[in-house]
CSV table of C-alpha atoms in Angstrom, one decimal:
chain,number,residue,atom,x,y,z
A,1,ASP,CA,145.0,58.9,90.6
A,2,ASP,CA,142.3,60.0,88.2
A,3,VAL,CA,141.2,56.4,87.4
A,4,TRP,CA,138.7,55.0,89.9
A,5,LEU,CA,137.9,51.4,90.6
A,6,SER,CA,134.5,49.7,91.0
A,7,LEU,CA,134.3,46.1,92.3
A,8,TYR,CA,131.1,44.2,93.3
A,9,GLY,CA,129.6,40.7,93.3
A,10,ALA,CA,127.6,39.8,90.2
A,11,ASP,CA,125.0,37.8,92.2
A,12,ASP,CA,124.5,39.6,95.5
A,13,HIS,CA,125.9,43.0,94.5
A,14,THR,CA,128.2,43.1,97.6
A,15,VAL,CA,130.3,46.1,96.9
A,16,LEU,CA,134.0,45.6,97.7
A,17,ARG,CA,135.2,48.9,96.2
A,18,SER,CA,132.8,51.6,95.4
A,19,ILE,CA,133.3,54.1,92.6
A,20,ARG,CA,132.5,56.7,95.3
A,21,SER,CA,135.8,56.0,97.1
A,22,GLU,CA,137.6,57.5,94.1
A,23,THR,CA,140.5,55.1,94.6
A,24,ASN,CA,142.3,53.0,92.1
A,25,SER,CA,143.1,49.8,93.9
A,26,TRP,CA,141.7,47.0,96.1
A,27,ALA,CA,143.2,44.0,97.9
A,28,GLY,CA,141.6,41.5,100.1
A,29,ALA,CA,139.7,38.2,100.2
A,30,VAL,CA,136.4,38.0,98.4
A,31,PRO,CA,133.6,37.0,100.8
A,32,ASN,CA,131.7,34.6,98.5
A,33,SER,CA,132.3,32.3,95.6
A,34,GLN,CA,130.7,34.1,92.7
A,35,ASN,CA,131.5,36.2,89.6
A,36,TYR,CA,132.7,39.7,90.4
A,37,ILE,CA,132.4,42.8,88.2
A,38,VAL,CA,135.5,44.9,87.9
A,39,GLY,CA,135.2,48.4,86.4
A,40,ALA,CA,137.5,51.3,85.9
A,41,VAL,CA,136.4,54.8,85.2
A,42,ALA,CA,138.8,57.5,84.0
A,43,SER,CA,137.7,60.9,85.5
A,44,GLY,CA,139.8,62.6,82.9
A,45,SER,CA,138.6,62.2,79.3
A,46,ALA,CA,142.1,61.4,78.1
A,47,SER,CA,143.4,59.3,81.0
A,48,PRO,CA,145.3,56.2,79.7
A,49,TYR,CA,145.5,53.4,82.2
A,50,THR,CA,146.2,49.7,82.5
A,51,LEU,CA,144.0,47.5,84.7
A,52,THR,CA,145.9,44.7,86.5
A,53,ILE,CA,144.2,41.9,88.3
A,54,GLU,CA,146.2,39.4,90.4
A,55,LEU,CA,144.5,36.4,91.9
A,56,ALA,CA,145.7,34.1,94.7
A,57,GLY,CA,143.9,31.1,96.0
A,58,GLN,CA,144.2,27.7,97.6
A,59,GLY,CA,144.6,25.8,94.4
A,60,GLN,CA,141.2,24.1,94.7
A,61,THR,CA,140.0,21.9,91.9
A,62,PRO,CA,137.6,23.9,89.7
A,63,VAL,CA,134.0,22.9,90.0
A,64,GLN,CA,132.5,21.8,86.8
A,65,THR,CA,129.3,23.7,86.1
A,66,GLN,CA,126.7,23.0,83.5
A,67,VAL,CA,126.2,25.8,81.0
A,68,GLN,CA,122.6,26.4,80.0
A,69,THR,CA,121.8,27.7,76.6
A,70,PRO,CA,119.8,31.0,77.0
A,71,THR,CA,116.2,30.7,75.9
A,72,ALA,CA,115.6,32.6,72.7
A,73,THR,CA,113.5,35.7,73.1
A,74,ALA,CA,110.7,36.7,70.8
A,75,GLY,CA,112.3,37.9,67.6
A,76,ASN,CA,109.8,40.6,67.0
A,77,THR,CA,109.5,42.3,70.4
A,78,VAL,CA,109.9,46.1,70.7
A,79,HIS,CA,109.8,48.3,73.8
A,80,LEU,CA,108.4,51.6,74.7
A,81,ALA,CA,110.2,54.0,77.1
A,82,ILE,CA,107.8,56.6,78.3
A,83,ASP,CA,108.9,59.5,80.5
A,84,GLY,CA,106.8,60.6,83.5
A,85,VAL,CA,104.1,59.2,85.8
A,86,PRO,CA,101.8,56.7,84.0
A,87,GLN,CA,98.7,58.5,82.9
A,88,ALA,CA,95.2,56.9,82.7
A,89,ALA,CA,94.9,57.7,79.0
A,90,VAL,CA,98.2,56.0,78.1
A,91,LEU,CA,97.5,53.0,80.3
A,92,ASP,CA,94.1,52.6,78.6
A,93,VAL,CA,95.6,52.6,75.1
A,94,LEU,CA,98.2,50.0,76.2
A,95,GLN,CA,95.7,47.7,77.8
A,96,ARG,CA,93.3,47.8,74.8
A,97,ASN,CA,96.2,46.9,72.5
A,98,ASN,CA,97.6,44.2,74.7
A,99,ALA,CA,100.8,46.1,75.1
A,100,GLN,CA,103.1,47.0,78.0
A,101,ALA,CA,105.6,49.9,78.4
A,102,ASP,CA,108.4,51.0,80.7
A,103,PHE,CA,107.7,54.3,82.5
A,104,PHE,CA,110.7,56.3,83.8
A,105,VAL,CA,110.2,58.8,86.6
A,106,THR,CA,112.4,61.3,88.4
A,107,GLY,CA,113.3,61.0,92.1
A,108,GLU,CA,110.8,63.7,92.8
A,109,GLN,CA,108.0,62.0,91.0
A,110,ALA,CA,108.9,58.7,92.8
A,111,ALA,CA,108.7,60.5,96.2
A,112,GLN,CA,105.3,61.8,95.5
A,113,GLY,CA,103.8,58.4,95.7
A,114,GLY,CA,100.2,57.8,94.6
A,115,SER,CA,98.5,54.9,93.0
A,116,GLU,CA,99.7,55.4,89.4
A,117,LEU,CA,103.0,53.6,89.7
A,118,PRO,CA,101.8,50.5,91.5
A,119,ASN,CA,98.8,50.3,89.2
A,120,ALA,CA,101.0,50.5,86.1
A,121,ALA,CA,103.3,47.8,87.5
A,122,ALA,CA,100.3,45.6,88.3
A,123,GLY,CA,99.3,45.8,84.7
A,124,GLY,CA,102.6,44.3,83.5
A,125,ASN,CA,104.4,47.6,82.9
A,126,GLY,CA,107.9,48.5,84.0
A,127,VAL,CA,108.8,51.4,86.3
A,128,GLY,CA,112.3,52.8,86.2
A,129,ILE,CA,114.0,56.0,87.3
A,130,ILE,CA,115.7,58.9,85.6
A,131,ALA,CA,119.1,60.0,87.0
A,132,GLY,CA,122.6,61.3,86.0
A,133,PRO,CA,124.9,61.9,84.4
A,134,VAL,CA,125.3,65.7,85.0
A,135,ALA,CA,125.4,64.9,88.7
A,136,ALA,CA,128.7,63.0,88.2
A,137,LEU,CA,130.6,66.1,87.2
A,138,THR,CA,131.4,67.2,90.7
A,139,ALA,CA,132.2,65.4,94.0
A,140,GLU,CA,129.1,66.8,95.6
A,141,GLY,CA,127.1,65.8,92.5
A,142,ARG,CA,128.5,62.2,92.6
A,143,ASP,CA,127.3,61.8,96.2
A,144,THR,CA,123.9,63.2,95.2
A,145,LEU,CA,123.7,60.7,92.3
A,146,PHE,CA,124.0,57.8,94.7
A,147,THR,CA,121.6,59.3,97.2
A,148,ASP,CA,119.0,60.1,94.5
A,149,ILE,CA,119.1,56.6,93.0
A,150,SER,CA,118.9,54.9,96.4
A,151,ALA,CA,116.0,57.2,97.5
A,152,ALA,CA,114.1,56.6,94.3
A,153,ARG,CA,114.5,52.9,94.6
A,154,GLN,CA,113.2,53.0,98.2
A,155,ASN,CA,110.2,55.2,97.2
A,156,LEU,CA,109.2,53.0,94.3
A,157,GLY,CA,109.3,49.9,96.5
A,158,GLU,CA,108.0,46.8,94.9
A,159,SER,CA,106.7,48.8,91.9
A,160,GLY,CA,110.2,49.7,90.8
A,161,ALA,CA,112.3,47.8,88.3
A,162,LYS,CA,116.1,47.9,88.3
A,163,CYS,CA,116.3,50.2,85.3
A,164,LEU,CA,117.9,53.6,85.1
A,165,ARG,CA,117.6,56.0,82.2
A,166,PRO,CA,120.0,59.0,82.0
A,167,PRO,CA,118.4,62.3,80.9
A,168,TYR,CA,118.6,62.9,77.1
A,169,ALA,CA,120.2,59.4,76.8
A,170,ALA,CA,123.5,61.0,77.8
A,171,THR,CA,125.6,58.8,80.0
A,172,ASP,CA,129.1,58.4,81.2
A,173,GLY,CA,131.3,55.8,82.9
A,174,TYR,CA,130.7,57.1,86.4
A,175,THR,CA,126.9,56.9,86.1
A,176,ARG,CA,127.0,53.4,84.6
A,177,ALA,CA,129.3,52.3,87.4
A,178,ALA,CA,127.1,53.8,90.1
A,179,ALA,CA,124.0,52.3,88.6
A,180,SER,CA,125.7,48.8,88.4
A,181,GLU,CA,126.8,49.0,92.0
A,182,LEU,CA,123.2,49.7,93.1
A,183,GLY,CA,121.9,46.9,90.9
A,184,PHE,CA,120.5,48.9,88.1
A,185,ASP,CA,120.7,48.4,84.3
A,186,VAL,CA,121.2,51.6,82.3
A,187,VAL,CA,118.5,51.8,79.6
A,188,LEU,CA,118.8,54.0,76.5
A,189,TRP,CA,116.6,54.3,73.4
A,190,ASP,CA,117.0,53.6,69.7
A,191,ILE,CA,114.2,55.7,68.3
A,192,ASP,CA,112.9,59.1,69.6
A,193,ALA,CA,109.2,59.4,68.8
A,194,GLY,CA,109.1,63.2,69.0
A,195,SER,CA,106.5,64.4,66.6
A,196,THR,CA,107.2,61.7,64.0
A,197,ALA,CA,104.2,60.2,62.3
A,198,ALA,CA,103.3,56.6,63.3
A,199,ASP,CA,103.9,55.2,59.9
A,200,ALA,CA,107.3,56.8,59.8
A,201,LEU,CA,108.1,55.4,63.2
A,202,VAL,CA,107.2,51.9,62.1
A,203,SER,CA,109.6,52.1,59.2
A,204,GLN,CA,112.4,52.7,61.7
A,205,VAL,CA,111.5,49.9,64.0
A,206,PHE,CA,113.6,46.7,64.3
A,207,PRO,CA,113.3,43.7,66.7
A,208,GLY,CA,114.5,44.8,70.1
A,209,ALA,CA,114.2,48.5,69.4
A,210,VAL,CA,113.3,50.9,72.2
A,211,ILE,CA,111.0,53.8,71.2
A,212,HIS,CA,111.1,56.8,73.5
A,213,PHE,CA,108.2,59.2,74.3
A,214,ALA,CA,109.1,62.3,76.2
A,215,ASP,CA,106.9,63.9,78.9
A,216,ILE,CA,105.7,67.3,77.5
A,217,GLY,CA,103.5,68.1,80.5
A,218,ASP,CA,100.1,67.5,78.8
A,219,GLY,CA,98.9,64.7,81.0
A,220,GLY,CA,100.0,62.1,78.5
A,221,GLN,CA,97.5,63.1,75.9
A,222,ALA,CA,100.0,63.4,73.0
A,223,THR,CA,101.6,60.0,73.9
A,224,ALA,CA,98.2,58.4,74.1
A,225,ALA,CA,97.2,59.8,70.8
A,226,ALA,CA,100.4,58.6,69.1
A,227,LEU,CA,100.0,55.1,70.6
A,228,GLU,CA,96.4,54.9,69.3
A,229,THR,CA,97.9,54.8,65.8
A,230,LEU,CA,101.3,53.3,66.4
A,231,LEU,CA,100.3,50.2,68.4
A,232,PRO,CA,97.9,48.7,65.8
A,233,LEU,CA,100.5,49.4,63.0
A,234,LEU,CA,103.2,47.5,65.1
A,235,THR,CA,100.8,44.6,65.5
A,236,GLN,CA,100.1,44.5,61.8
A,237,GLN,CA,103.9,44.3,61.2
A,238,GLY,CA,104.0,41.3,63.6
A,239,TYR,CA,105.6,43.1,66.5
A,240,SER,CA,104.8,42.4,70.2
A,241,VAL,CA,105.2,45.4,72.5
A,242,GLN,CA,106.5,44.4,75.9
A,243,ALA,CA,108.1,46.0,78.9
A,244,ALA,CA,111.8,45.4,79.2
A,245,CYS,CA,112.1,46.5,82.8
A,246,ARG,CA,110.3,43.8,84.8
């Protein structure tokens, strides 16, 4: 009873069994022909379980589909994950260096509105939300997690991307399942900029890396100053800085 099931459509995200129901089974007819994502989350840290899936159909002949080879992405692309509402100083540095970033805001910041988020999105930057996983520790908190994610998505409107970043890069199975049911990808980071010098950061970068800049409440001045040095160095190393959440 302490293993909960999540089941939803991969294409339209129709949820057949939500993780919120805190149940471990589902039976019925799927409404559409598509791939379905099945997840199981153990609420206890040491809960062993076996996931059993039984399928029954009409024995129709499988439809032959053409498999397309994914287009190769740029090998030297890196990403910036910046906490907080996009600040003019940061956006200016990004624009001058032909770079884009992903900005992550809390539900409260998303609700405040303003022109900063739409302007950042219009400039090719991504805008995601920060939520979980502490909220998943209690039943009330789990409901709050769903409510907060849904409200933030609504407040961001067309500016928002389907990306969710847990605070402190700490995540759990419930938060990942909740995000997936609501159509979000969980985004973490590989390198925390902190107070690390730009040349030291560059030495840690690899293709596809995500570099994180925290919001320290200074209006983005520290992040802008760090990017002034970091972005030209990344360009010299042949890296392209692009938003991942678009």
